[in-house]
Coordinates of C-alpha atoms in Angstrom, one line a residue:
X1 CA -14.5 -78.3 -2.5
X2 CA -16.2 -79.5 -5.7
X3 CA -19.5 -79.8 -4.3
X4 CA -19.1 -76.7 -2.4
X5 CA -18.4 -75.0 -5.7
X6 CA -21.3 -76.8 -7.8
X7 CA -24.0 -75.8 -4.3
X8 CA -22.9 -72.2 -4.5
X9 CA -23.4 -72.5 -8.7
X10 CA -26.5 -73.6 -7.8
X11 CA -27.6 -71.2 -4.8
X12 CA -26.3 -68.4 -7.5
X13 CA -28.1 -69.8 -10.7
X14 CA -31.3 -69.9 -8.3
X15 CA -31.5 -66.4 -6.8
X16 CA -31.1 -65.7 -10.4
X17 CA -33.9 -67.1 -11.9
X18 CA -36.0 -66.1 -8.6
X19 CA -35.1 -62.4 -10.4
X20 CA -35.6 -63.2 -13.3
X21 CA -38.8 -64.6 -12.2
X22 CA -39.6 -61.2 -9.3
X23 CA -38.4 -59.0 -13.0
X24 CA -40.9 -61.1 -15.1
X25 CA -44.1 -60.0 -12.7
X26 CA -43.4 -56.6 -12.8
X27 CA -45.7 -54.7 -15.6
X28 CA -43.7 -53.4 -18.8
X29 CA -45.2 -50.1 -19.6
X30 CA -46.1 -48.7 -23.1
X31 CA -46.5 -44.7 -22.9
X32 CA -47.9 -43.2 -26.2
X33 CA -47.7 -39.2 -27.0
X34 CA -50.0 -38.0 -29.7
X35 CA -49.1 -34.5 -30.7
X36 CA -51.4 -32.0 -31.2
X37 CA -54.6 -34.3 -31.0
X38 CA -57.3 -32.8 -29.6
X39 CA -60.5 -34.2 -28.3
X40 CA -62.0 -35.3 -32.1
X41 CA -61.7 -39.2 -31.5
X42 CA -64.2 -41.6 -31.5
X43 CA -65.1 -42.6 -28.2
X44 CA -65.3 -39.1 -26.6
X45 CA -68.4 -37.8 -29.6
X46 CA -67.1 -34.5 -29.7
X47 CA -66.6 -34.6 -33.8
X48 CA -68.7 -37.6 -35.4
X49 CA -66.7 -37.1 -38.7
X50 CA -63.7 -38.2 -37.3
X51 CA -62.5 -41.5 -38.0
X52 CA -60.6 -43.4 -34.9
X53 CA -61.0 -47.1 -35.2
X54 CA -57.4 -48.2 -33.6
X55 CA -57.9 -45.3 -30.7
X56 CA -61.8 -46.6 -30.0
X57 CA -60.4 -50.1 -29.7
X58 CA -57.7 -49.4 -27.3
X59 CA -60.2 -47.3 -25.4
X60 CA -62.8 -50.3 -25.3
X61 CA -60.1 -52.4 -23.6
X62 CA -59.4 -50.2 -20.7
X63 CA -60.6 -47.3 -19.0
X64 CA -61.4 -44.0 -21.6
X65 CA -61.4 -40.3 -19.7
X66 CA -64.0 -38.1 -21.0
X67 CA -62.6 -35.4 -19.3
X68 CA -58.6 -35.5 -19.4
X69 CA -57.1 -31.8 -19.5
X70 CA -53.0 -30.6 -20.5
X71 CA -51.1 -29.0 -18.3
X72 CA -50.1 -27.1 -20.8
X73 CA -51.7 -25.8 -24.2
X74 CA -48.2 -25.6 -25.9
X75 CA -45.9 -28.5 -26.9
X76 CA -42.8 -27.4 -24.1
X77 CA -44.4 -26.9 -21.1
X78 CA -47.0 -29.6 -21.3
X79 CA -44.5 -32.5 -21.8
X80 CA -42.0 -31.2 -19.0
X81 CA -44.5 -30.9 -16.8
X82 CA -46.1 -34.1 -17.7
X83 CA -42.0 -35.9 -17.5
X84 CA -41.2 -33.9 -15.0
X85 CA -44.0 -34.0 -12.6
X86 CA -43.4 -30.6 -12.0
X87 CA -46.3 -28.0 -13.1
X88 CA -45.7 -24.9 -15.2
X89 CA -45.8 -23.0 -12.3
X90 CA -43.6 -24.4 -10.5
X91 CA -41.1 -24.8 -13.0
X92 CA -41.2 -21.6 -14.5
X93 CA -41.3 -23.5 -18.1
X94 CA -44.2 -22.0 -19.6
X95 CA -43.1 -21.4 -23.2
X96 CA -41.8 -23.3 -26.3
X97 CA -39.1 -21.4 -26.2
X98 CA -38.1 -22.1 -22.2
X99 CA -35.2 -24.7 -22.4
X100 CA -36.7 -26.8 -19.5
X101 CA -33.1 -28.2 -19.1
X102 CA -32.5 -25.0 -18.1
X103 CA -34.3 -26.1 -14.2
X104 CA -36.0 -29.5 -14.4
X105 CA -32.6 -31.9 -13.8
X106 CA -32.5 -35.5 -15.2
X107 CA -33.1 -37.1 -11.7
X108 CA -36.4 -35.7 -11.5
X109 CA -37.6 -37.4 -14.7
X110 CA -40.5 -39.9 -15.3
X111 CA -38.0 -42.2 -17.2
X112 CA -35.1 -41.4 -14.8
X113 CA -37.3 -43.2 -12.0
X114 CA -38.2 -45.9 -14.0
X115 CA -34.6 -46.8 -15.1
X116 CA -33.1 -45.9 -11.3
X117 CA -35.6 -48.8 -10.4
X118 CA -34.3 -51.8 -12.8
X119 CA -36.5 -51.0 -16.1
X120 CA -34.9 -51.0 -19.2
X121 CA -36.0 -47.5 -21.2
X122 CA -36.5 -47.3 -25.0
X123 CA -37.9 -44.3 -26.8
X124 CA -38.5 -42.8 -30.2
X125 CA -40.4 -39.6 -31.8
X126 CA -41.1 -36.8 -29.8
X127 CA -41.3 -37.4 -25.9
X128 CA -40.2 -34.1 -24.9
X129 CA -39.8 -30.9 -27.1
X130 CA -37.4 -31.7 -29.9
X131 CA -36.0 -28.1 -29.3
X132 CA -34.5 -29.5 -26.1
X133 CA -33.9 -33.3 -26.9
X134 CA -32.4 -35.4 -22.9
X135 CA -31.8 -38.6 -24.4
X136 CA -29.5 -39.8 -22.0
X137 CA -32.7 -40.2 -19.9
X138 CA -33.5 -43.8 -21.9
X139 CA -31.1 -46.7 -22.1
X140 CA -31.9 -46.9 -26.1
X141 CA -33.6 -44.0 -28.1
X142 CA -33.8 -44.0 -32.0
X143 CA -31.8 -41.1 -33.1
X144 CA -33.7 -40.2 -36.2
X145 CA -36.5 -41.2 -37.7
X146 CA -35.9 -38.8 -40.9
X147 CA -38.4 -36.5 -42.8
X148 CA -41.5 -36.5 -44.4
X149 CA -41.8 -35.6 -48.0
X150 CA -43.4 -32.2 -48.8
X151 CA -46.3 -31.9 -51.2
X152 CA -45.6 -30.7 -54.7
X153 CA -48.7 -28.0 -55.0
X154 CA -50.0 -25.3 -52.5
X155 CA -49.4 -26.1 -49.1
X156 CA -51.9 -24.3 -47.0
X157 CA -53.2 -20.7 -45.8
X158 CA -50.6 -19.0 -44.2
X159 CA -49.5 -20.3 -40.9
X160 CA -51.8 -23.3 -41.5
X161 CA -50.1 -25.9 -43.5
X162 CA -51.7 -29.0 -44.9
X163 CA -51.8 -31.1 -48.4
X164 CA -52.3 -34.4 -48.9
X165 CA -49.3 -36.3 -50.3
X166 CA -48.8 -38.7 -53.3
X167 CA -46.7 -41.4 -51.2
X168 CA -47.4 -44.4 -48.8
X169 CA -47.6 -44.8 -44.9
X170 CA -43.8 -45.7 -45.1
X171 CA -41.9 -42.6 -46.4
X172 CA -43.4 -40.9 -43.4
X173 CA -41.4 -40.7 -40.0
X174 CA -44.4 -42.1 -38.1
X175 CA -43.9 -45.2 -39.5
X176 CA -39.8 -45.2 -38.3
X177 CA -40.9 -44.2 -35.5
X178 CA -43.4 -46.8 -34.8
X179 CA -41.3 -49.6 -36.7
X180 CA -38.6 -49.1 -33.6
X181 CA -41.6 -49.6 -30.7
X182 CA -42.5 -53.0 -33.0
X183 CA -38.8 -54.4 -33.2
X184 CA -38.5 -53.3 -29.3
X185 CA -41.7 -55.2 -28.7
X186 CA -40.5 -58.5 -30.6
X187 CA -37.0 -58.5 -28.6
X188 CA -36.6 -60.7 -25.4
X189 CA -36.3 -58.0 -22.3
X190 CA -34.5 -59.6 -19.6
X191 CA -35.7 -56.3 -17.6
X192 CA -39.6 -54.8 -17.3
X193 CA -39.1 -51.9 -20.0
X194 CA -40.9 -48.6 -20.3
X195 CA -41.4 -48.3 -24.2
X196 CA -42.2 -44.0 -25.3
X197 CA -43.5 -43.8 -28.5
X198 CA -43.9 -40.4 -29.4
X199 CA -46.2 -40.0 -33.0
X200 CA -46.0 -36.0 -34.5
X201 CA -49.3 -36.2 -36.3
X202 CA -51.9 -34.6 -36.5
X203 CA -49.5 -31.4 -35.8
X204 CA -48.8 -29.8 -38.9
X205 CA -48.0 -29.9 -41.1
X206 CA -51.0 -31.8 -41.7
X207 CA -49.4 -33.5 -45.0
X208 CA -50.1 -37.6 -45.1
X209 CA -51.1 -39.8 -47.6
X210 CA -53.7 -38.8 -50.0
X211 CA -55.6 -42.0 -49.1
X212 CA -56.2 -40.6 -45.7
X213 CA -57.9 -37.2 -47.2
X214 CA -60.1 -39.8 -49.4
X215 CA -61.7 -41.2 -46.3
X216 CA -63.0 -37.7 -45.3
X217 CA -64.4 -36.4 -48.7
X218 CA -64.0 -32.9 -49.0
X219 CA -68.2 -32.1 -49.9
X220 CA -69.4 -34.0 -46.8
X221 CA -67.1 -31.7 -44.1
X222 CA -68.8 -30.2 -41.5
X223 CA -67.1 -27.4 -39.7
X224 CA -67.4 -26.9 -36.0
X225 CA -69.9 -25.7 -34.1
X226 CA -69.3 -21.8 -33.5
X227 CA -71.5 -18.7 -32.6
X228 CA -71.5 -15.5 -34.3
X229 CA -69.6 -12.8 -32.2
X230 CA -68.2 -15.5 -29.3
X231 CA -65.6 -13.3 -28.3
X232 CA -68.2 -10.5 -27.7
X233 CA -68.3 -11.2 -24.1
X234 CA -64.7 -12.6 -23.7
X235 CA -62.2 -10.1 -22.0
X236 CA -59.3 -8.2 -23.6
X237 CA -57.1 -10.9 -22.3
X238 CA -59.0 -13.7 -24.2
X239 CA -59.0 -12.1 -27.2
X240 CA -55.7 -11.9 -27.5
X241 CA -54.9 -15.1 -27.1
X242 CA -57.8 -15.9 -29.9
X243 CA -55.7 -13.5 -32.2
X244 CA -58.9 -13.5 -34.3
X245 CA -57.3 -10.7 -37.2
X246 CA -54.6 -13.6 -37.7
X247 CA -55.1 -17.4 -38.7
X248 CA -58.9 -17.0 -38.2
X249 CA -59.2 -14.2 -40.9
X250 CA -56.9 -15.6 -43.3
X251 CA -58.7 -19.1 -43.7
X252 CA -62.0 -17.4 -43.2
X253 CA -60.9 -15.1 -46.5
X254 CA -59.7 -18.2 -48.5
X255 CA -62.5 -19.9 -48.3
X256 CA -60.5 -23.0 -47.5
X257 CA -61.9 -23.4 -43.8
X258 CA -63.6 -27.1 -44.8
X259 CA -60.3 -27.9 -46.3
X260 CA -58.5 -27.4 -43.3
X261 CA -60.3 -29.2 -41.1
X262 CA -60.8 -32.0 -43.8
X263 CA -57.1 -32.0 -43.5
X264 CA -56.9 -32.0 -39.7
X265 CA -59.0 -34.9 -39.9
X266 CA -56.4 -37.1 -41.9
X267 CA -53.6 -36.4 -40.0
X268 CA -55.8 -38.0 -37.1
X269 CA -56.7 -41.1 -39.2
X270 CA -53.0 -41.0 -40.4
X271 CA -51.9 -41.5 -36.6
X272 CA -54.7 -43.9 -35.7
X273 CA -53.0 -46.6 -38.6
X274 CA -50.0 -46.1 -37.0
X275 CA -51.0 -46.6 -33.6
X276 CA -53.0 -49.6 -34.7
X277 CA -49.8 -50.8 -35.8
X278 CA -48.0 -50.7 -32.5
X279 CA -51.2 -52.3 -30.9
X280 CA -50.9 -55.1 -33.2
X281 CA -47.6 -55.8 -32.5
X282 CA -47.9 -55.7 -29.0
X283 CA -51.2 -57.9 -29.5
X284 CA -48.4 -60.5 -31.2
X285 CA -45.6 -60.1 -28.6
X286 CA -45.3 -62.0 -25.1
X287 CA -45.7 -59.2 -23.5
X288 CA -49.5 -58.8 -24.1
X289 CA -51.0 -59.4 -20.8
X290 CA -48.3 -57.6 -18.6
X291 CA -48.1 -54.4 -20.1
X292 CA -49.7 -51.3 -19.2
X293 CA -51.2 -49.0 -22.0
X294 CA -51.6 -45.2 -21.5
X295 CA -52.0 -43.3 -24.3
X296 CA -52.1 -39.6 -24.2
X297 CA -52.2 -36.2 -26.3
X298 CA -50.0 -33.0 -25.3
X299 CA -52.4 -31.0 -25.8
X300 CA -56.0 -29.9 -28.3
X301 CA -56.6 -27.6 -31.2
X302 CA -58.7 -25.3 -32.4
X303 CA -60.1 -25.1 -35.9
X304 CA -62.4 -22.0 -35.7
X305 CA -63.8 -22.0 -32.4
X306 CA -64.1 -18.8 -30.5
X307 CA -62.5 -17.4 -33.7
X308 CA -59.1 -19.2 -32.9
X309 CA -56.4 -21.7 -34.9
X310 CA -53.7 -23.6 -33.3
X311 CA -53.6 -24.4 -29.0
X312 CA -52.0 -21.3 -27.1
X313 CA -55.3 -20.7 -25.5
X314 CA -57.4 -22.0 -22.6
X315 CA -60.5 -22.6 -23.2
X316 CA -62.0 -26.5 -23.6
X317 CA -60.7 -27.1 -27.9
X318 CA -57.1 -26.4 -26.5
X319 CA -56.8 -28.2 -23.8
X320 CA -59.1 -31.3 -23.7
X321 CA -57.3 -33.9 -25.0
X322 CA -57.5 -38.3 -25.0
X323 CA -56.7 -40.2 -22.1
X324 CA -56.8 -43.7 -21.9
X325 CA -55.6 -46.4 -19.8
X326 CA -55.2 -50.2 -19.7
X327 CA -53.9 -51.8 -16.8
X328 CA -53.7 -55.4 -16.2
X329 CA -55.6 -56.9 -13.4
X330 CA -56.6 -53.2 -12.2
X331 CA -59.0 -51.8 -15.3
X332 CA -61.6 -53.6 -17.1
X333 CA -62.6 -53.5 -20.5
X334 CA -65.1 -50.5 -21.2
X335 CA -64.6 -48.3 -18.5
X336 CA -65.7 -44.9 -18.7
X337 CA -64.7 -42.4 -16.0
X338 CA -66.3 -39.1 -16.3
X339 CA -64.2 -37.6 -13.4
X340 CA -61.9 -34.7 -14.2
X341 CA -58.3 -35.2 -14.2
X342 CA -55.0 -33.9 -16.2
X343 CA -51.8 -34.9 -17.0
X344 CA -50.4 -34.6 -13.8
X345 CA -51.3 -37.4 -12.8
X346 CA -49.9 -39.9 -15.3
X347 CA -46.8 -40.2 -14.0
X348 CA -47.5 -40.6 -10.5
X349 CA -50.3 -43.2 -11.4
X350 CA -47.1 -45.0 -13.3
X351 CA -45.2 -44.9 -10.5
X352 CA -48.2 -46.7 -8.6
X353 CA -48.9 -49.3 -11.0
X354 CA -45.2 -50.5 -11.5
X355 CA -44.4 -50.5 -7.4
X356 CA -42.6 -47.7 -7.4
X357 CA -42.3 -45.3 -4.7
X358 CA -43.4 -41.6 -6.2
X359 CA -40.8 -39.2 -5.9
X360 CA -41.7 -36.6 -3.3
X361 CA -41.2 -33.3 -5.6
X362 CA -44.0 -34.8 -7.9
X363 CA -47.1 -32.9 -8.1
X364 CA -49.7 -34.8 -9.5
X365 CA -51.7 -37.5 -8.0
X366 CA -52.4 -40.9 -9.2
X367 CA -55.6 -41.8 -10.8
X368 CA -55.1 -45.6 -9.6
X369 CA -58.3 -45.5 -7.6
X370 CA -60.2 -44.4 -10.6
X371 CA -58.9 -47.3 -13.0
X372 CA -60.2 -49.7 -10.2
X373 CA -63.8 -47.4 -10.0
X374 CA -64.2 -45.3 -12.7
X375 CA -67.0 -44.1 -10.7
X376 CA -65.2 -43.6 -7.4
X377 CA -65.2 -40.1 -5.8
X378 CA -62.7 -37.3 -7.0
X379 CA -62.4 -33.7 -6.2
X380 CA -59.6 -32.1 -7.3
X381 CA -59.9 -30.5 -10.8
X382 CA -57.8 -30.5 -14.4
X383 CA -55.5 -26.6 -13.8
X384 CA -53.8 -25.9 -17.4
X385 CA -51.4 -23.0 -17.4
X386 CA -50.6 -20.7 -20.7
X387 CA -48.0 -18.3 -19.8
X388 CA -47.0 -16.8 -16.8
X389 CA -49.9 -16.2 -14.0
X390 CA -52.8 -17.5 -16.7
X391 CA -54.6 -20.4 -15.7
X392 CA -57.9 -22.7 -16.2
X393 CA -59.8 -24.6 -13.6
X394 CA -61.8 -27.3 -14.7
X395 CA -64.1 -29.3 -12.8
X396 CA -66.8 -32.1 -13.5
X397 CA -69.6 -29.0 -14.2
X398 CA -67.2 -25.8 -14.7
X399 CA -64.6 -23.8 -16.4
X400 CA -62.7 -21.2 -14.6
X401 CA -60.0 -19.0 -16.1
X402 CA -58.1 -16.1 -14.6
X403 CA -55.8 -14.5 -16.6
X404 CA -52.8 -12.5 -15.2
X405 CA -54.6 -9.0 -15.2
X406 CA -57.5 -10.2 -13.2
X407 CA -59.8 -10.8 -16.3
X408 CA -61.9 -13.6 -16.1
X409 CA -64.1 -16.2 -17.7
X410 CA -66.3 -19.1 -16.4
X411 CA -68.7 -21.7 -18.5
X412 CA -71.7 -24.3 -17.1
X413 CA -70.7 -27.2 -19.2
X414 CA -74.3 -28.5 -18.4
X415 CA -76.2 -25.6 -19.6
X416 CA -73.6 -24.4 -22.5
X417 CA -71.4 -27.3 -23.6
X418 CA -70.1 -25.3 -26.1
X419 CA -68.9 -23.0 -23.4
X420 CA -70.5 -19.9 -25.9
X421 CA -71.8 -17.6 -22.7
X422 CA -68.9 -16.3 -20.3
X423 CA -70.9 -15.7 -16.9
X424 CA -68.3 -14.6 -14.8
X425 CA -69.7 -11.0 -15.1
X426 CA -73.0 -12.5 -13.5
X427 CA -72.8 -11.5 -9.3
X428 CA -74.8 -14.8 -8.8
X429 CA -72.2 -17.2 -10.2
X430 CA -69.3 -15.0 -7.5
X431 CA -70.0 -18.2 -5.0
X432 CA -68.5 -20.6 -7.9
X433 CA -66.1 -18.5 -9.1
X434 CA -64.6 -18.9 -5.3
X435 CA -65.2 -22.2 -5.0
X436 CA -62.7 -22.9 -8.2
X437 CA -60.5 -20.0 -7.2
X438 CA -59.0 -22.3 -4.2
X439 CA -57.6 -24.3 -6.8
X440 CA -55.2 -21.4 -8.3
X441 CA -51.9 -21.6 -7.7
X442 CA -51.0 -19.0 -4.4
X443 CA -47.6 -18.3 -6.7
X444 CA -46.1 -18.4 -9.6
X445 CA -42.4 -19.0 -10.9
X446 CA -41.0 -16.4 -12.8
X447 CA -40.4 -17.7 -16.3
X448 CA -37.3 -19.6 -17.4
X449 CA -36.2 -17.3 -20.3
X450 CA -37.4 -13.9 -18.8
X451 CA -33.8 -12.8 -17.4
X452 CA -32.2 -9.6 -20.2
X453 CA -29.6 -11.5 -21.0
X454 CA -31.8 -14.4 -22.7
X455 CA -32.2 -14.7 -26.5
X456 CA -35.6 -16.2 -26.0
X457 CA -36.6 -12.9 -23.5
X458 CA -35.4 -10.5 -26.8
X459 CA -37.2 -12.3 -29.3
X460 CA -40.2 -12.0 -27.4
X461 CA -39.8 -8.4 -26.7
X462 CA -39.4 -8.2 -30.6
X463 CA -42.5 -9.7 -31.3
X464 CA -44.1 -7.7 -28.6
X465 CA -43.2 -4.1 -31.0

């Protein structure tokens, strides 16, 4: 009986450690969320006064997009698509004001997989919309992470807040927020974990350490590279989403355009030290060489271009945003993939990675083959939505935008990088205007919030007096 007992100890004690061991091989994942960052980083040229160092490095070790679209130019709808692996269109969530909880249930979730299939989930900052926090999703999720101080003098033109601020990195919530990825990255996980770090710089308010304004000196700002009258040839649709009588005109009339974008360009630096933070820490931990890396922003800005502040637009400032990816024994250092792709297809390419079957309701497709080749043959395009029935196309050449009326727009990236000439008027460019076309979505969902009886629907019609 005694040595039955003590073999089945044994049998028990081994299958264990065979887990432990089968656990152990499986890749931990670390899933960064940038807010607001748009595509003035380092590696991807776009803005050579930006200053990136932490960003560039983890881009060196993996493979960097150069062409990595949102889903969704507005906070909401790009992350529940992007956690949800449901696009805006399908969902119906196309607003920050749809309550994505609403239609989009827990089970369908990015993080939901991961934990149904043994990994221990951690999370802090802003994942999804803070409007519509779902932390049950994780198995640990740092509740708060506080508030930044506010600056004592003028904060801003109008809508468009920034200062710099007399305090260090610490009194901001990025650094909480980072602080709980570092103590989750120093802990022993007896599970693979998926780690969401979600940073809220550079969204505004774009209020961080005065240090951070010192490394872009105010007299050496360039602002970007705009044409006089761009909207001339943009429909009436465009130009309302450019609003150009609202923040354009304000910061064009306080002469303060360099200082917002020399504030802009903080808040980026700002979020690059804290990121080179988490990096280190990993860099320290055992879990260095059997984690994956993606790091990802929800969405661009504009500062100016095509006369428009803020995302809620979609043309290439408000949707073009980093994509990078490090994936043990599948990337190599210094790739550079010049296909396009958007943020669909993160979390199917997770799923990939980790073993994981992908869920059949997901939409997106994974990128895996093109972490392997960054060169390796891809045709299916970046679509980002903005409201109901509005949508972009982008390809490796093109930009294709139908708006909900029937107006359109299309740019040759080759010939106009700037995308400053719309030649979808021109009857020679019809043939390409098809050829993207097939890509549009055959229907829409009607949007979450529209029904009469939802305080979201009257607010809009309020705003729409």
């Amino acid at each position: 009986m005694r040595t039955a007992a003590i073999l089945g100890l044994l049998i028990v004690a081994g299958w264990a450690e065979l887990l432990f061991a089968a656990d152990a091989a499986r890749p931990n994942v670390l899933f960064i969320a940038v807010d607001d960052l748009n595509h003035w980083v380092g590696y991807l040229g776009r803005n050579r006064q930006t200053a990136t160092p932490n960003i560039d490095r983890l881009a060196a070790r993996g493979v960097r997009f150069t062409r990595s679209y949102c889903a969704a130019p507005v906070c909401n709808p790009s992350r529940a698509a992007l956690m949800s692996g449901l696009r805006p269109f399908s969902s119906g969530v196309y607003e920050n004001d749809d309550d994505f909880r609403n239609v989009i249930p827990p089970e369908r979730s990015l993080v939901t997989t991961f934990r149904q299939h043994g990994y221990y989930t951690a999370g802090a900052g802003k994942i999804y919309h803070e409007a519509y926090p779902r932390r049950s999703e994780w198995d640990d999720y740092l509740q708060s992470a506080g508030s930044d101080p506010r600056p004592d003098g003028p904060a801003g033109v109008g809508g468009i807040k920034f200062a710099p601020l007399d305090c260090g990195d610490e009194d901001l919530r990025e650094w909480k927020i980072v602080g709980y990825g570092i103590e989750q990255l120093q802990k022993r996980h007896d599970k693979p974990f998926l780690l969401t770090i979600g940073l809220h710089k550079p969204h505004m308010p774009w209020n961080v350490p005065r240090k951070y304004y010192d490394q872009h000196p105010l007299d050496s700002i360039e602002l970007p590279k705009v044409q006089a009258d761009d909207l001339a040839d943009i429909p009436p649709a465009g130009v309302e989403m450019a609003k150009p009588k609202g923040d354009h005109r304000a910061i064009v009339e306080s002469g303060r355009w360099k200082e917002a974008v020399q504030a802009y360009l903080a808040a980026i630096t700002y979020a690059d030290a804290m990121i080179g933070r988490l990096l280190d820490a990993l860099d320290k931990s055992d879990y260095r060489d059997n984690t994956i890396i993606v790091l990802w922003g929800d969405h661009g800005w504009h500062l100016g271009e095509k006369e428009h502040w803020r995302k809620f637009a979609l043309w290439e400032e408000a949707t073009r945003t980093p994509l990078i990816w490090v994936a043990p024994g599948v990337t190599k250092p210094g790739g550079v993939c010049e296909r396009t792709v958007d943020f669909m297809s993160i979390y199917p390419t997770l799923t990939d990675l980790a073993g994981i079957a992908t869920p059949p309701h997901v939409e997106g497709k994974s990128i895996r083959a093109l972490l392997a080749d960054p060169a390796a043959a891809w045709t299916q395009p970046a679509i980002t939505t903005y409201r109901y029935n509005n949508h972009a196309v982008r390809s490796e050449g093109w930009r294709y935008i139908r708006y909900a009326n029937g107006d359109e727009e299309l740019y040759d990236e080759t010939a106009d990088p700037y995308k400053w000439t719309n030649l979808a008027g021109k009857p020679q460019f019809a043939e390409k205007k098809s050829e993207l076309a097939k890509f549009l979505p055959a229907e829409n969902a009607k949007d979450v919030s529209e029904s009469a009886e939802s305080p979201q629907a009257a607010r809009r019609k309020r705003r729409a007096r």
